mmCIF file of C-alpha atoms in Angstrom:
data_model
loop_
_atom_site.group_PDB
_atom_site.id
_atom_site.type_symbol
_atom_site.label_atom_id
_atom_site.label_comp_id
_atom_site.label_asym_id
_atom_site.label_seq_id
_atom_site.Cartn_x
_atom_site.Cartn_y
_atom_site.Cartn_z
ATOM 1 C CA GLN A 1 -11.844 -50.569 10.611
ATOM 2 C CA VAL A 2 -11.844 -54.201 9.568
ATOM 3 C CA GLN A 3 -11.072 -56.758 12.272
ATOM 4 C CA LEU A 4 -10.652 -60.509 11.935
ATOM 5 C CA GLN A 5 -10.955 -63.253 14.550
ATOM 6 C CA GLU A 6 -10.059 -66.921 14.127
ATOM 7 C CA SER A 7 -11.883 -69.686 15.972
ATOM 8 C CA GLY A 8 -11.869 -73.469 16.036
ATOM 9 C CA PRO A 9 -10.568 -76.517 17.892
ATOM 10 C CA GLY A 10 -7.098 -76.194 19.361
ATOM 11 C CA LEU A 11 -6.412 -79.913 19.160
ATOM 12 C CA VAL A 12 -6.865 -82.232 16.188
ATOM 13 C CA LYS A 13 -5.996 -85.916 15.998
ATOM 14 C CA PRO A 14 -3.519 -87.180 13.378
ATOM 15 C CA SER A 15 -5.240 -88.106 10.086
ATOM 16 C CA GLY A 16 -8.167 -85.927 11.117
ATOM 17 C CA THR A 17 -9.491 -82.696 9.628
ATOM 18 C CA LEU A 18 -8.587 -79.208 10.832
ATOM 19 C CA SER A 19 -11.464 -76.728 10.530
ATOM 20 C CA LEU A 20 -11.156 -73.037 11.359
ATOM 21 C CA THR A 21 -13.407 -70.032 10.880
ATOM 22 C CA CYS A 22 -12.477 -66.382 10.485
ATOM 23 C CA ALA A 23 -15.112 -63.859 11.533
ATOM 24 C CA VAL A 24 -14.906 -60.469 9.819
ATOM 25 C CA SER A 25 -16.199 -57.326 11.512
ATOM 26 C CA GLY A 26 -16.120 -53.683 10.493
ATOM 27 C CA GLY A 27 -16.347 -54.655 6.830
ATOM 28 C CA SER A 28 -18.140 -57.009 4.454
ATOM 29 C CA ILE A 29 -16.851 -60.303 3.143
ATOM 30 C CA ASN A 30 -18.614 -59.290 -0.084
ATOM 31 C CA ASP A 31 -16.212 -56.391 -0.626
ATOM 32 C CA SER A 32 -13.819 -56.764 -3.555
ATOM 33 C CA ASN A 33 -11.041 -58.325 -1.551
ATOM 34 C CA TRP A 34 -9.093 -61.519 -1.305
ATOM 35 C CA TRP A 35 -9.254 -63.231 2.091
ATOM 36 C CA SER A 36 -6.250 -65.325 3.127
ATOM 37 C CA TRP A 37 -5.052 -67.998 5.507
ATOM 38 C CA VAL A 38 -1.418 -68.075 6.663
ATOM 39 C CA ARG A 39 0.192 -70.393 9.204
ATOM 40 C CA GLN A 40 3.310 -70.338 11.362
ATOM 41 C CA PRO A 41 4.738 -73.511 12.932
ATOM 42 C CA PRO A 42 6.189 -72.950 16.410
ATOM 43 C CA GLY A 43 9.487 -71.091 16.160
ATOM 44 C CA LYS A 44 9.358 -70.963 12.356
ATOM 45 C CA GLY A 45 8.400 -68.566 9.587
ATOM 46 C CA LEU A 46 5.163 -67.723 7.796
ATOM 47 C CA GLU A 47 3.609 -70.046 5.215
ATOM 48 C CA TRP A 48 0.802 -68.917 2.902
ATOM 49 C CA ILE A 49 -1.987 -71.510 2.755
ATOM 50 C CA GLY A 50 -4.407 -69.987 0.296
ATOM 51 C CA GLU A 51 -6.978 -67.307 -0.442
ATOM 52 C CA ILE A 52 -10.512 -66.747 -1.647
ATOM 53 C CA TYR A 53 -12.072 -63.834 -3.526
ATOM 54 C CA HIS A 54 -15.567 -62.468 -2.913
ATOM 55 C CA SER A 55 -16.573 -64.211 -6.162
ATOM 56 C CA GLU A 56 -15.351 -67.459 -4.532
ATOM 57 C CA ASN A 57 -12.367 -67.910 -6.838
ATOM 58 C CA THR A 58 -9.541 -69.548 -4.884
ATOM 59 C CA ASN A 59 -5.756 -69.922 -5.001
ATOM 60 C CA TYR A 60 -3.938 -72.510 -2.910
ATOM 61 C CA ASN A 61 -0.324 -73.230 -1.961
ATOM 62 C CA PRO A 62 0.676 -76.063 -4.307
ATOM 63 C CA SER A 63 2.254 -77.979 -1.422
ATOM 64 C CA LEU A 64 -1.108 -78.064 0.404
ATOM 65 C CA LYS A 65 -3.569 -77.896 -2.486
ATOM 66 C CA SER A 66 -4.663 -81.539 -2.342
ATOM 67 C CA ARG A 67 -5.705 -81.165 1.310
ATOM 68 C CA VAL A 68 -7.040 -77.593 1.560
ATOM 69 C CA THR A 69 -10.444 -76.022 1.014
ATOM 70 C CA ILE A 70 -11.201 -72.351 1.710
ATOM 71 C CA SER A 71 -14.850 -71.292 1.639
ATOM 72 C CA LEU A 72 -16.910 -68.130 2.093
ATOM 73 C CA HIS A 73 -19.953 -67.937 4.356
ATOM 74 C CA LYS A 74 -21.459 -64.662 3.203
ATOM 75 C CA SER A 75 -24.565 -64.709 5.392
ATOM 76 C CA LYS A 76 -22.318 -64.934 8.471
ATOM 77 C CA ASN A 77 -19.607 -62.576 7.158
ATOM 78 C CA GLN A 78 -17.069 -65.352 7.690
ATOM 79 C CA PHE A 79 -14.670 -67.494 5.720
ATOM 80 C CA SER A 80 -13.250 -70.867 6.660
ATOM 81 C CA LEU A 81 -10.297 -73.201 6.268
ATOM 82 C CA ARG A 82 -10.475 -76.981 6.027
ATOM 83 C CA LEU A 83 -7.279 -79.055 6.015
ATOM 84 C CA THR A 84 -7.590 -82.822 5.759
ATOM 85 C CA SER A 85 -5.281 -85.714 6.673
ATOM 86 C CA VAL A 86 -3.338 -83.650 9.193
ATOM 87 C CA THR A 87 -0.034 -84.706 10.732
ATOM 88 C CA ALA A 88 2.210 -83.230 13.408
ATOM 89 C CA ALA A 89 3.773 -81.068 10.681
ATOM 90 C CA ASP A 90 0.486 -79.161 10.494
ATOM 91 C CA THR A 91 0.844 -77.965 14.085
ATOM 92 C CA ALA A 92 1.000 -74.186 13.836
ATOM 93 C CA VAL A 93 -0.573 -70.862 14.673
ATOM 94 C CA TYR A 94 -3.138 -70.225 11.960
ATOM 95 C CA TYR A 95 -3.882 -66.632 10.927
ATOM 96 C CA CYS A 96 -6.574 -65.194 8.711
ATOM 97 C CA ALA A 97 -5.981 -61.901 6.934
ATOM 98 C CA ARG A 98 -7.549 -59.554 4.438
ATOM 99 C CA ASP A 99 -5.613 -58.667 1.321
ATOM 100 C CA PHE A 100 -4.824 -54.972 0.960
ATOM 101 C CA GLU A 101 -3.232 -53.770 -2.268
ATOM 102 C CA GLY A 102 -1.739 -57.251 -2.688
ATOM 103 C CA ALA A 103 -0.399 -57.314 0.859
ATOM 104 C CA LYS A 104 -1.966 -58.970 3.904
ATOM 105 C CA GLY A 105 -3.544 -56.653 6.420
ATOM 106 C CA PRO A 106 -5.142 -56.582 8.850
ATOM 107 C CA TRP A 107 -4.486 -59.974 10.439
ATOM 108 C CA GLY A 108 -6.421 -61.870 13.062
ATOM 109 C CA GLN A 109 -4.695 -62.568 16.363
ATOM 110 C CA GLY A 110 -4.048 -66.182 15.359
ATOM 111 C CA THR A 111 -5.082 -69.499 16.853
ATOM 112 C CA LEU A 112 -2.783 -72.368 17.791
ATOM 113 C CA VAL A 113 -3.770 -75.749 16.417
ATOM 114 C CA THR A 114 -1.912 -78.778 17.742
ATOM 115 C CA VAL A 115 -2.052 -82.121 15.956
ATOM 116 C CA SER A 116 -1.673 -84.876 18.522
ATOM 117 C CA SER A 117 -3.382 -88.019 19.679
ATOM 118 C CA GLN B 1 13.568 -73.477 2.196
ATOM 119 C CA SER B 2 11.692 -70.227 1.544
ATOM 120 C CA VAL B 3 11.161 -68.918 -1.986
ATOM 121 C CA LEU B 4 12.332 -65.467 -0.885
ATOM 122 C CA THR B 5 15.707 -65.331 0.901
ATOM 123 C CA GLN B 6 16.305 -63.127 3.935
ATOM 124 C CA PRO B 7 19.244 -63.049 6.356
ATOM 125 C CA PRO B 8 18.318 -64.956 9.538
ATOM 126 C CA SER B 9 19.382 -62.098 11.784
ATOM 127 C CA VAL B 10 20.592 -58.508 11.836
ATOM 128 C CA SER B 11 21.490 -56.236 14.730
ATOM 129 C CA GLY B 12 22.202 -52.615 15.440
ATOM 130 C CA ALA B 13 22.683 -50.175 18.251
ATOM 131 C CA PRO B 14 19.945 -47.747 19.287
ATOM 132 C CA GLY B 15 19.793 -44.772 16.966
ATOM 133 C CA ARG B 16 21.629 -46.550 14.154
ATOM 134 C CA ARG B 17 20.389 -47.710 10.745
ATOM 135 C CA VAL B 18 19.910 -51.307 9.646
ATOM 136 C CA THR B 19 18.790 -52.881 6.398
ATOM 137 C CA ILE B 20 17.170 -56.242 5.730
ATOM 138 C CA SER B 21 17.435 -57.771 2.269
ATOM 139 C CA CYS B 22 14.932 -59.972 0.465
ATOM 140 C CA THR B 23 16.157 -61.837 -2.596
ATOM 141 C CA GLY B 24 13.833 -63.509 -5.068
ATOM 142 C CA THR B 25 13.843 -64.737 -8.644
ATOM 143 C CA ASN B 26 12.452 -63.856 -12.061
ATOM 144 C CA SER B 27 9.155 -65.554 -11.219
ATOM 145 C CA ASN B 28 8.393 -63.283 -8.260
ATOM 146 C CA ILE B 29 10.216 -60.017 -7.448
ATOM 147 C CA GLY B 30 12.077 -59.991 -10.766
ATOM 148 C CA ALA B 31 8.806 -60.436 -12.647
ATOM 149 C CA GLY B 32 7.619 -57.102 -11.306
ATOM 150 C CA TYR B 33 5.370 -58.300 -8.513
ATOM 151 C CA ASP B 34 5.131 -56.013 -5.520
ATOM 152 C CA VAL B 35 7.061 -56.699 -2.320
ATOM 153 C CA HIS B 36 5.437 -56.203 1.074
ATOM 154 C CA TRP B 37 7.007 -56.198 4.521
ATOM 155 C CA TYR B 38 5.658 -57.272 7.916
ATOM 156 C CA GLN B 39 6.784 -56.753 11.483
ATOM 157 C CA GLN B 40 6.047 -59.475 14.020
ATOM 158 C CA LEU B 41 6.630 -58.501 17.629
ATOM 159 C CA PRO B 42 7.185 -61.409 20.050
ATOM 160 C CA GLY B 43 3.990 -63.350 20.699
ATOM 161 C CA THR B 44 1.839 -61.274 18.352
ATOM 162 C CA ALA B 45 0.395 -61.512 14.869
ATOM 163 C CA PRO B 46 2.317 -60.020 11.942
ATOM 164 C CA LYS B 47 1.564 -56.390 11.154
ATOM 165 C CA LEU B 48 1.744 -54.836 7.706
ATOM 166 C CA LEU B 49 4.707 -52.460 7.635
ATOM 167 C CA ILE B 50 5.220 -51.647 3.933
ATOM 168 C CA TYR B 51 2.977 -52.443 0.972
ATOM 169 C CA GLY B 52 3.495 -52.001 -2.742
ATOM 170 C CA ASN B 53 7.304 -51.890 -2.420
ATOM 171 C CA ILE B 54 7.521 -48.461 -0.786
ATOM 172 C CA ASN B 55 4.236 -47.455 0.842
ATOM 173 C CA ARG B 56 3.640 -47.173 4.587
ATOM 174 C CA PRO B 57 0.155 -47.772 6.012
ATOM 175 C CA SER B 58 -1.069 -44.967 8.228
ATOM 176 C CA GLY B 59 0.496 -45.125 11.659
ATOM 177 C CA VAL B 60 3.799 -46.654 10.548
ATOM 178 C CA PRO B 61 6.669 -44.264 11.403
ATOM 179 C CA ASP B 62 8.734 -42.851 8.564
ATOM 180 C CA ARG B 63 11.793 -44.438 10.180
ATOM 181 C CA PHE B 64 10.726 -47.473 8.146
ATOM 182 C CA SER B 65 11.350 -47.359 4.399
ATOM 183 C CA ALA B 66 11.812 -49.886 1.629
ATOM 184 C CA SER B 67 13.008 -50.211 -1.918
ATOM 185 C CA LYS B 68 13.044 -52.726 -4.731
ATOM 186 C CA SER B 69 15.453 -53.330 -7.601
ATOM 187 C CA GLY B 70 15.667 -56.241 -9.998
ATOM 188 C CA THR B 71 15.121 -59.503 -8.152
ATOM 189 C CA SER B 72 15.685 -57.998 -4.682
ATOM 190 C CA ALA B 73 14.116 -55.671 -2.178
ATOM 191 C CA SER B 74 15.259 -54.179 1.086
ATOM 192 C CA LEU B 75 13.779 -52.730 4.239
ATOM 193 C CA ALA B 76 15.607 -49.946 6.055
ATOM 194 C CA ILE B 77 15.040 -48.898 9.640
ATOM 195 C CA THR B 78 16.652 -45.691 10.835
ATOM 196 C CA GLY B 79 16.934 -44.334 14.379
ATOM 197 C CA LEU B 80 16.688 -47.847 15.834
ATOM 198 C CA GLN B 81 14.612 -48.134 18.982
ATOM 199 C CA ALA B 82 14.300 -50.974 21.480
ATOM 200 C CA GLU B 83 10.687 -51.536 20.416
ATOM 201 C CA ASP B 84 11.831 -52.313 16.863
ATOM 202 C CA GLU B 85 13.192 -55.641 18.108
ATOM 203 C CA ALA B 86 11.055 -58.126 16.187
ATOM 204 C CA ASP B 87 10.954 -60.551 13.288
ATOM 205 C CA TYR B 88 10.573 -59.018 9.828
ATOM 206 C CA TYR B 89 9.178 -60.826 6.785
ATOM 207 C CA CYS B 90 9.026 -59.933 3.109
ATOM 208 C CA GLN B 91 6.263 -61.247 0.845
ATOM 209 C CA SER B 92 5.524 -61.217 -2.873
ATOM 210 C CA TRP B 93 3.576 -63.135 -5.510
ATOM 211 C CA ASP B 94 5.088 -65.974 -7.511
ATOM 212 C CA SER B 95 3.792 -66.702 -11.006
ATOM 213 C CA SER B 96 5.255 -70.221 -11.102
ATOM 214 C CA LEU B 97 3.518 -71.191 -7.872
ATOM 215 C CA THR B 98 0.455 -69.016 -8.545
ATOM 216 C CA GLY B 99 0.494 -67.881 -4.956
ATOM 217 C CA SER B 100 1.928 -65.648 -2.302
ATOM 218 C CA VAL B 101 5.422 -66.397 -1.043
ATOM 219 C CA PHE B 102 7.157 -65.259 2.129
ATOM 220 C CA GLY B 103 10.779 -64.836 3.077
ATOM 221 C CA GLY B 104 12.098 -66.954 5.924
ATOM 222 C CA GLY B 105 12.115 -63.986 8.265
ATOM 223 C CA THR B 106 14.857 -61.867 9.827
ATOM 224 C CA LYS B 107 15.246 -61.401 13.557
ATOM 225 C CA LEU B 108 16.278 -57.849 14.426
ATOM 226 C CA THR B 109 18.169 -57.413 17.680
ATOM 227 C CA VAL B 110 18.635 -53.926 19.085
ATOM 228 C CA LEU B 111 21.924 -54.041 20.987
#
């Protein structure tokens, strides 16, 4: 079955760029699926960040669109998230997930990214 | 402020039935977009519980069921067990935002 694993720096400085990668195993990133990023600030709810299709079409949360880029890395069976000009409000656990019939599943285990100097 | 509205908390005694509501608008649930539900146990990633309004992925007990009507949806859990204590989230698609939207989450306490 498909499994996802996030990786990247756990600490990013304010005004810097957050970069995360999601490694996909047990399935191909080239399959006809959308691949998503979702985040969860400490003690708060889930926020959808955006998604990318195997054709590389993307959809982004309007509140983050000016700062977000999601990309596919087909040769590595990975996709990535780039968020620029980060502030403390971007501190969160970041999850990657595969879309399944419009829903999100499975999910990666999540990775905590803290924005602090 | 989440696009989809859920009660912050619900509770129930073991063995009882609880429901969690998810209220949207005519640009998401009311527009006919599917509603999906997730269970998030403490300290873990969300897990898909219900997809396509009413469908359970394999491995999800039939104690969990869901429905949708108009601009709202609901999740029902029967025969409450201690291990059901978790946060539950609904999710749909919003045509105005052109993106997925989540409810604010509901914390279920098993008394």
